[in-house]
GROMACS .gro file of N, CA and C in nm:
model
  345
    1MET      N    1  -4.768  -6.378   7.805
    1MET     CA    2  -4.806  -6.241   7.834
    1MET      C    3  -4.679  -6.156   7.845
    2PRO      N    4  -4.680  -6.035   7.787
    2PRO     CA    5  -4.562  -5.948   7.795
    2PRO      C    6  -4.524  -5.915   7.939
    3TYR      N    7  -4.399  -5.878   7.955
    3TYR     CA    8  -4.344  -5.838   8.084
    3TYR      C    9  -4.284  -5.699   8.066
    4VAL      N   10  -4.301  -5.612   8.165
    4VAL     CA   11  -4.260  -5.472   8.151
    4VAL      C   12  -4.165  -5.433   8.263
    5ASP      N   13  -4.053  -5.371   8.226
    5ASP     CA   14  -3.965  -5.307   8.324
    5ASP      C   15  -3.999  -5.159   8.322
    6GLY      N   16  -4.020  -5.100   8.440
    6GLY     CA   17  -4.052  -4.958   8.450
    6GLY      C   18  -3.944  -4.885   8.527
    7PHE      N   19  -3.919  -4.761   8.490
    7PHE     CA   20  -3.814  -4.680   8.551
    7PHE      C   21  -3.862  -4.536   8.572
    8VAL      N   22  -3.823  -4.478   8.683
    8VAL     CA   23  -3.846  -4.337   8.710
    8VAL      C   24  -3.716  -4.285   8.770
    9CYS      N   25  -3.669  -4.169   8.722
    9CYS     CA   26  -3.549  -4.109   8.779
    9CYS      C   27  -3.554  -3.958   8.758
   10ALA      N   28  -3.457  -3.889   8.814
   10ALA     CA   29  -3.444  -3.745   8.795
   10ALA      C   30  -3.314  -3.719   8.720
   11VAL      N   31  -3.322  -3.634   8.618
   11VAL     CA   32  -3.206  -3.605   8.534
   11VAL      C   33  -3.184  -3.454   8.532
   12PRO      N   34  -3.061  -3.408   8.553
   12PRO     CA   35  -3.035  -3.264   8.540
   12PRO      C   36  -3.077  -3.217   8.401
   13VAL      N   37  -3.149  -3.106   8.396
   13VAL     CA   38  -3.198  -3.052   8.270
   13VAL      C   39  -3.082  -3.030   8.173
   14GLU      N   40  -2.968  -2.989   8.224
   14GLU     CA   41  -2.851  -2.966   8.138
   14GLU      C   42  -2.800  -3.096   8.074
   15ASN      N   43  -2.841  -3.211   8.126
   15ASN     CA   44  -2.797  -3.340   8.072
   15ASN      C   45  -2.902  -3.404   7.980
   16ARG      N   46  -2.999  -3.325   7.936
   16ARG     CA   47  -3.108  -3.381   7.854
   16ARG      C   48  -3.053  -3.458   7.733
   17GLN      N   49  -2.966  -3.396   7.653
   17GLN     CA   50  -2.915  -3.465   7.533
   17GLN      C   51  -2.828  -3.584   7.572
   18LYS      N   52  -2.750  -3.572   7.677
   18LYS     CA   53  -2.670  -3.687   7.724
   18LYS      C   54  -2.764  -3.802   7.764
   19TYR      N   55  -2.875  -3.768   7.828
   19TYR     CA   56  -2.972  -3.872   7.867
   19TYR      C   57  -3.033  -3.937   7.744
   20ILE      N   58  -3.070  -3.857   7.645
   20ILE     CA   59  -3.128  -3.911   7.523
   20ILE      C   60  -3.028  -4.004   7.453
   21ASP      N   61  -2.902  -3.962   7.445
   21ASP     CA   62  -2.799  -4.046   7.384
   21ASP      C   63  -2.782  -4.177   7.461
   22HIS      N   64  -2.779  -4.166   7.593
   22HIS     CA   65  -2.769  -4.283   7.682
   22HIS      C   66  -2.889  -4.376   7.659
   23ALA      N   67  -3.008  -4.319   7.652
   23ALA     CA   68  -3.131  -4.398   7.634
   23ALA      C   69  -3.132  -4.467   7.498
   24LEU      N   70  -3.087  -4.399   7.393
   24LEU     CA   71  -3.083  -4.461   7.261
   24LEU      C   72  -2.985  -4.577   7.258
   25PHE      N   73  -2.870  -4.561   7.322
   25PHE     CA   74  -2.772  -4.669   7.329
   25PHE      C   75  -2.832  -4.790   7.401
   26ALA      N   76  -2.890  -4.764   7.519
   26ALA     CA   77  -2.950  -4.873   7.597
   26ALA      C   78  -3.065  -4.938   7.521
   27ALA      N   79  -3.146  -4.858   7.452
   27ALA     CA   80  -3.260  -4.911   7.377
   27ALA      C   81  -3.212  -5.007   7.268
   28ARG      N   82  -3.104  -4.970   7.199
   28ARG     CA   83  -3.051  -5.060   7.096
   28ARG      C   84  -3.008  -5.194   7.158
   29LYS      N   85  -2.946  -5.187   7.275
   29LYS     CA   86  -2.905  -5.310   7.345
   29LYS      C   87  -3.028  -5.392   7.383
   30PHE      N   88  -3.128  -5.326   7.442
   30PHE     CA   89  -3.250  -5.397   7.482
   30PHE      C   90  -3.314  -5.466   7.362
   31LYS      N   91  -3.324  -5.393   7.249
   31LYS     CA   92  -3.387  -5.449   7.129
   31LYS      C   93  -3.306  -5.567   7.076
   32GLU      N   94  -3.173  -5.557   7.076
   32GLU     CA   95  -3.088  -5.668   7.032
   32GLU      C   96  -3.113  -5.792   7.117
   33LEU      N   97  -3.148  -5.772   7.244
   33LEU     CA   98  -3.167  -5.882   7.337
   33LEU      C   99  -3.313  -5.927   7.349
   34GLY      N  100  -3.400  -5.874   7.262
   34GLY     CA  101  -3.536  -5.924   7.256
   34GLY      C  102  -3.648  -5.832   7.299
   35ALA      N  103  -3.616  -5.710   7.343
   35ALA     CA  104  -3.723  -5.617   7.382
   35ALA      C  105  -3.813  -5.587   7.264
   36LEU      N  106  -3.942  -5.575   7.291
   36LEU     CA  107  -4.040  -5.542   7.187
   36LEU      C  108  -4.054  -5.392   7.170
   37GLN      N  109  -4.039  -5.317   7.280
   37GLN     CA  110  -4.060  -5.173   7.277
   37GLN      C  111  -3.982  -5.108   7.390
   38VAL      N  112  -3.925  -4.992   7.361
   38VAL     CA  113  -3.857  -4.911   7.463
   38VAL      C  114  -3.913  -4.770   7.450
   39VAL      N  115  -3.962  -4.715   7.561
   39VAL     CA  116  -4.020  -4.580   7.560
   39VAL      C  117  -3.951  -4.497   7.668
   40GLU      N  118  -3.906  -4.378   7.631
   40GLU     CA  119  -3.843  -4.284   7.724
   40GLU      C  120  -3.923  -4.154   7.721
   41CYS      N  121  -3.959  -4.104   7.837
   41CYS     CA  122  -4.040  -3.982   7.846
   41CYS      C  123  -3.974  -3.881   7.939
   42TRP      N  124  -3.967  -3.757   7.893
   42TRP     CA  125  -3.908  -3.646   7.968
   42TRP      C  126  -4.022  -3.569   8.036
   43GLY      N  127  -4.017  -3.557   8.168
   43GLY     CA  128  -4.124  -3.491   8.242
   43GLY      C  129  -4.146  -3.347   8.198
   44ASP      N  130  -4.272  -3.313   8.175
   44ASP     CA  131  -4.306  -3.180   8.128
   44ASP      C  132  -4.425  -3.122   8.203
   45ASP      N  133  -4.506  -3.207   8.265
   45ASP     CA  134  -4.619  -3.163   8.345
   45ASP      C  135  -4.628  -3.257   8.465
   46VAL      N  136  -4.531  -3.244   8.554
   46VAL     CA  137  -4.517  -3.335   8.668
   46VAL      C  138  -4.542  -3.254   8.796
   47PRO      N  139  -4.664  -3.262   8.850
   47PRO     CA  140  -4.700  -3.177   8.964
   47PRO      C  141  -4.630  -3.219   9.094
   48GLU      N  142  -4.618  -3.120   9.182
   48GLU     CA  143  -4.570  -3.147   9.318
   48GLU      C  144  -4.678  -3.228   9.389
   49GLY      N  145  -4.638  -3.316   9.477
   49GLY     CA  146  -4.735  -3.393   9.554
   49GLY      C  147  -4.738  -3.349   9.698
   50LYS      N  148  -4.842  -3.391   9.769
   50LYS     CA  149  -4.850  -3.363   9.913
   50LYS      C  150  -4.807  -3.485   9.992
   51LEU      N  151  -4.846  -3.603   9.946
   51LEU     CA  152  -4.806  -3.727  10.013
   51LEU      C  153  -4.706  -3.805   9.929
   52THR      N  154  -4.733  -3.814   9.798
   52THR     CA  155  -4.644  -3.885   9.706
   52THR      C  156  -4.646  -3.815   9.571
   53SER      N  157  -4.543  -3.839   9.494
   53SER     CA  158  -4.536  -3.787   9.357
   53SER      C  159  -4.412  -3.845   9.291
   54PHE      N  160  -4.406  -3.829   9.159
   54PHE     CA  161  -4.284  -3.868   9.090
   54PHE      C  162  -4.166  -3.788   9.146
   55ARG      N  163  -4.185  -3.658   9.163
   55ARG     CA  164  -4.078  -3.571   9.213
   55ARG      C  165  -4.026  -3.617   9.348
   56MET      N  166  -4.119  -3.647   9.438
   56MET     CA  167  -4.080  -3.691   9.572
   56MET      C  168  -4.011  -3.827   9.568
   57ALA      N  169  -4.062  -3.915   9.484
   57ALA     CA  170  -4.009  -4.051   9.478
   57ALA      C  171  -3.861  -4.053   9.438
   58VAL      N  172  -3.821  -3.965   9.347
   58VAL     CA  173  -3.683  -3.964   9.300
   58VAL      C  174  -3.600  -3.852   9.363
   59LYS      N  175  -3.661  -3.785   9.463
   59LYS     CA  176  -3.593  -3.674   9.531
   59LYS      C  177  -3.543  -3.570   9.430
   60GLN      N  178  -3.634  -3.535   9.338
   60GLN     CA  179  -3.600  -3.439   9.232
   60GLN      C  180  -3.556  -3.307   9.293
   61GLU      N  181  -3.445  -3.256   9.244
   61GLU     CA  182  -3.388  -3.131   9.292
   61GLU      C  183  -3.411  -3.020   9.189
   62GLU      N  184  -3.387  -2.898   9.230
   62GLU     CA  185  -3.398  -2.783   9.141
   62GLU      C  186  -3.308  -2.807   9.019
   63GLY      N  187  -3.359  -2.778   8.899
   63GLY     CA  188  -3.281  -2.796   8.778
   63GLY      C  189  -3.281  -2.938   8.724
   64GLU      N  190  -3.371  -3.021   8.776
   64GLU     CA  191  -3.383  -3.159   8.727
   64GLU      C  192  -3.522  -3.181   8.671
   65ALA      N  193  -3.533  -3.281   8.584
   65ALA     CA  194  -3.662  -3.322   8.528
   65ALA      C  195  -3.686  -3.468   8.566
   66ALA      N  196  -3.812  -3.503   8.588
   66ALA     CA  197  -3.849  -3.642   8.613
   66ALA      C  198  -3.855  -3.716   8.480
   67ILE      N  199  -3.807  -3.838   8.481
   67ILE     CA  200  -3.807  -3.925   8.364
   67ILE      C  201  -3.892  -4.047   8.394
   68PHE      N  202  -3.971  -4.088   8.298
   68PHE     CA  203  -4.057  -4.206   8.312
   68PHE      C  204  -4.032  -4.291   8.189
   69SER      N  205  -3.993  -4.415   8.208
   69SER     CA  206  -3.964  -4.499   8.092
   69SER      C  207  -4.002  -4.644   8.119
   70TRP      N  208  -4.017  -4.719   8.009
   70TRP     CA  209  -4.048  -4.860   8.024
   70TRP      C  210  -3.995  -4.938   7.905
   71VAL      N  211  -3.973  -5.067   7.931
   71VAL     CA  212  -3.928  -5.161   7.829
   71VAL      C  213  -4.026  -5.277   7.830
   72VAL      N  214  -4.079  -5.312   7.714
   72VAL     CA  215  -4.172  -5.424   7.703
   72VAL      C  216  -4.096  -5.544   7.646
   73TRP      N  217  -4.106  -5.655   7.716
   73TRP     CA  218  -4.042  -5.780   7.676
   73TRP      C  219  -4.151  -5.882   7.641
   74PRO      N  220  -4.119  -5.981   7.558
   74PRO     CA  221  -4.219  -6.082   7.526
   74PRO      C  222  -4.257  -6.170   7.645
   75SER      N  223  -4.164  -6.183   7.741
   75SER     CA  224  -4.189  -6.265   7.860
   75SER      C  225  -4.088  -6.230   7.968
   76LYS      N  226  -4.116  -6.272   8.090
   76LYS     CA  227  -4.022  -6.251   8.200
   76LYS      C  228  -3.894  -6.329   8.175
   77GLU      N  229  -3.905  -6.446   8.114
   77GLU     CA  230  -3.786  -6.528   8.086
   77GLU      C  231  -3.691  -6.457   7.990
   78VAL      N  232  -3.747  -6.397   7.884
   78VAL     CA  233  -3.664  -6.322   7.788
   78VAL      C  234  -3.600  -6.203   7.858
   79ARG      N  235  -3.678  -6.134   7.939
   79ARG     CA  236  -3.626  -6.020   8.015
   79ARG      C  237  -3.513  -6.061   8.108
   80ASN      N  238  -3.531  -6.169   8.184
   80ASN     CA  239  -3.427  -6.213   8.277
   80ASN      C  240  -3.298  -6.250   8.205
   81ALA      N  241  -3.310  -6.320   8.092
   81ALA     CA  242  -3.192  -6.357   8.014
   81ALA      C  243  -3.123  -6.231   7.958
   82ALA      N  244  -3.202  -6.135   7.913
   82ALA     CA  245  -3.146  -6.011   7.859
   82ALA      C  246  -3.072  -5.934   7.966
   83TRP      N  247  -3.130  -5.921   8.085
   83TRP     CA  248  -3.064  -5.849   8.193
   83TRP      C  249  -2.934  -5.917   8.234
   84GLN      N  250  -2.931  -6.048   8.234
   84GLN     CA  251  -2.808  -6.121   8.265
   84GLN      C  252  -2.699  -6.086   8.164
   85LYS      N  253  -2.735  -6.085   8.036
   85LYS     CA  254  -2.639  -6.050   7.931
   85LYS      C  255  -2.594  -5.905   7.943
   86MET      N  256  -2.688  -5.816   7.979
   86MET     CA  257  -2.654  -5.674   7.996
   86MET      C  258  -2.553  -5.655   8.109
   87MET      N  259  -2.570  -5.729   8.217
   87MET     CA  260  -2.479  -5.717   8.331
   87MET      C  261  -2.338  -5.765   8.296
   88GLU      N  262  -2.329  -5.853   8.199
   88GLU     CA  263  -2.200  -5.907   8.157
   88GLU      C  264  -2.139  -5.829   8.040
   89ASP      N  265  -2.213  -5.736   7.984
   89ASP     CA  266  -2.172  -5.660   7.866
   89ASP      C  267  -2.070  -5.552   7.905
   90THR      N  268  -1.950  -5.557   7.847
   90THR     CA  269  -1.845  -5.461   7.882
   90THR      C  270  -1.879  -5.318   7.837
   91GLU      N  271  -1.950  -5.306   7.724
   91GLU     CA  272  -1.992  -5.172   7.679
   91GLU      C  273  -2.086  -5.108   7.781
   92MET      N  274  -2.178  -5.187   7.832
   92MET     CA  275  -2.273  -5.136   7.931
   92MET      C  276  -2.202  -5.100   8.061
   93ALA      N  277  -2.107  -5.181   8.101
   93ALA     CA  278  -2.036  -5.158   8.227
   93ALA      C  279  -1.959  -5.026   8.224
   94GLY      N  280  -1.908  -4.989   8.109
   94GLY     CA  281  -1.829  -4.867   8.098
   94GLY      C  282  -1.910  -4.742   8.071
   95MET      N  283  -2.041  -4.755   8.065
   95MET     CA  284  -2.128  -4.643   8.032
   95MET      C  285  -2.144  -4.548   8.150
   96GLU      N  286  -2.128  -4.420   8.123
   96GLU     CA  287  -2.148  -4.319   8.227
   96GLU      C  288  -2.295  -4.276   8.226
   97MET      N  289  -2.360  -4.285   8.342
   97MET     CA  290  -2.501  -4.246   8.350
   97MET      C  291  -2.510  -4.095   8.372
   98PRO      N  292  -2.596  -4.026   8.295
   98PRO     CA  293  -2.609  -3.881   8.308
   98PRO      C  294  -2.708  -3.840   8.417
   99PHE      N  295  -2.722  -3.925   8.520
   99PHE     CA  296  -2.813  -3.897   8.631
   99PHE      C  297  -2.764  -3.977   8.752
  100ASP      N  298  -2.821  -3.947   8.867
  100ASP     CA  299  -2.785  -4.017   8.991
  100ASP      C  300  -2.864  -4.148   8.999
  101GLY      N  301  -2.798  -4.257   8.968
  101GLY     CA  302  -2.864  -4.387   8.964
  101GLY      C  303  -2.917  -4.433   9.099
  102LYS      N  304  -2.865  -4.377   9.208
  102LYS     CA  305  -2.913  -4.415   9.342
  102LYS      C  306  -3.056  -4.368   9.366
  103ARG      N  307  -3.100  -4.268   9.288
  103ARG     CA  308  -3.236  -4.217   9.304
  103ARG      C  309  -3.332  -4.271   9.199
  104MET      N  310  -3.286  -4.367   9.122
  104MET     CA  311  -3.373  -4.429   9.021
  104MET      C  312  -3.460  -4.535   9.087
  105ILE      N  313  -3.585  -4.538   9.047
  105ILE     CA  314  -3.678  -4.640   9.094
  105ILE      C  315  -3.708  -4.729   8.974
  106TYR      N  316  -3.703  -4.858   8.993
  106TYR     CA  317  -3.731  -4.949   8.883
  106TYR      C  318  -3.794  -5.076   8.935
  107GLY      N  319  -3.857  -5.147   8.846
  107GLY     CA  320  -3.917  -5.274   8.884
  107GLY      C  321  -3.972  -5.345   8.762
  108GLY      N  322  -3.995  -5.475   8.779
  108GLY     CA  323  -4.053  -5.557   8.674
  108GLY      C  324  -4.200  -5.583   8.702
  109PHE      N  325  -4.280  -5.580   8.597
  109PHE     CA  326  -4.425  -5.589   8.613
  109PHE      C  327  -4.484  -5.689   8.515
  110GLU      N  328  -4.571  -5.773   8.565
  110GLU     CA  329  -4.648  -5.863   8.482
  110GLU      C  330  -4.764  -5.783   8.423
  111GLN      N  331  -4.775  -5.783   8.293
  111GLN     CA  332  -4.885  -5.709   8.228
  111GLN      C  333  -5.015  -5.785   8.250
  112VAL      N  334  -5.118  -5.716   8.297
  112VAL     CA  335  -5.246  -5.781   8.322
  112VAL      C  336  -5.360  -5.725   8.237
  113VAL      N  337  -5.342  -5.604   8.180
  113VAL     CA  338  -5.445  -5.545   8.093
  113VAL      C  339  -5.374  -5.469   7.982
  114GLU      N  340  -5.424  -5.482   7.860
  114GLU     CA  341  -5.382  -5.401   7.748
  114GLU      C  342  -5.506  -5.374   7.665
  115VAL      N  343  -5.533  -5.248   7.637
  115VAL     CA  344  -5.651  -5.211   7.561
  115VAL      C  345  -5.608  -5.139   7.435
   0.00000   0.00000   0.00000
């Protein structure tokens, strides 16, 4: 069964193209290491919440957009091996992130339904 890494973060609107370039670079790495699909989405209709929301979760500030992305792997084992290689990759280590990584939310998910 596929395994999915999910990410949510806030990116300064002025860094949109830098984020896209960063995402394309990372996507190529993920695909080289076995990812089946990489999807990056720029928030465009992300409502304010009262108790919870994407905006609240990433402490989105004025002039930022919420980002929602995911990577689909063939299995958790392939994903774990890929992440290990990514952590050891010197190109990845030297990459400047165009957002505050401390406010990024991420996690790995076992896929249970696909329609």
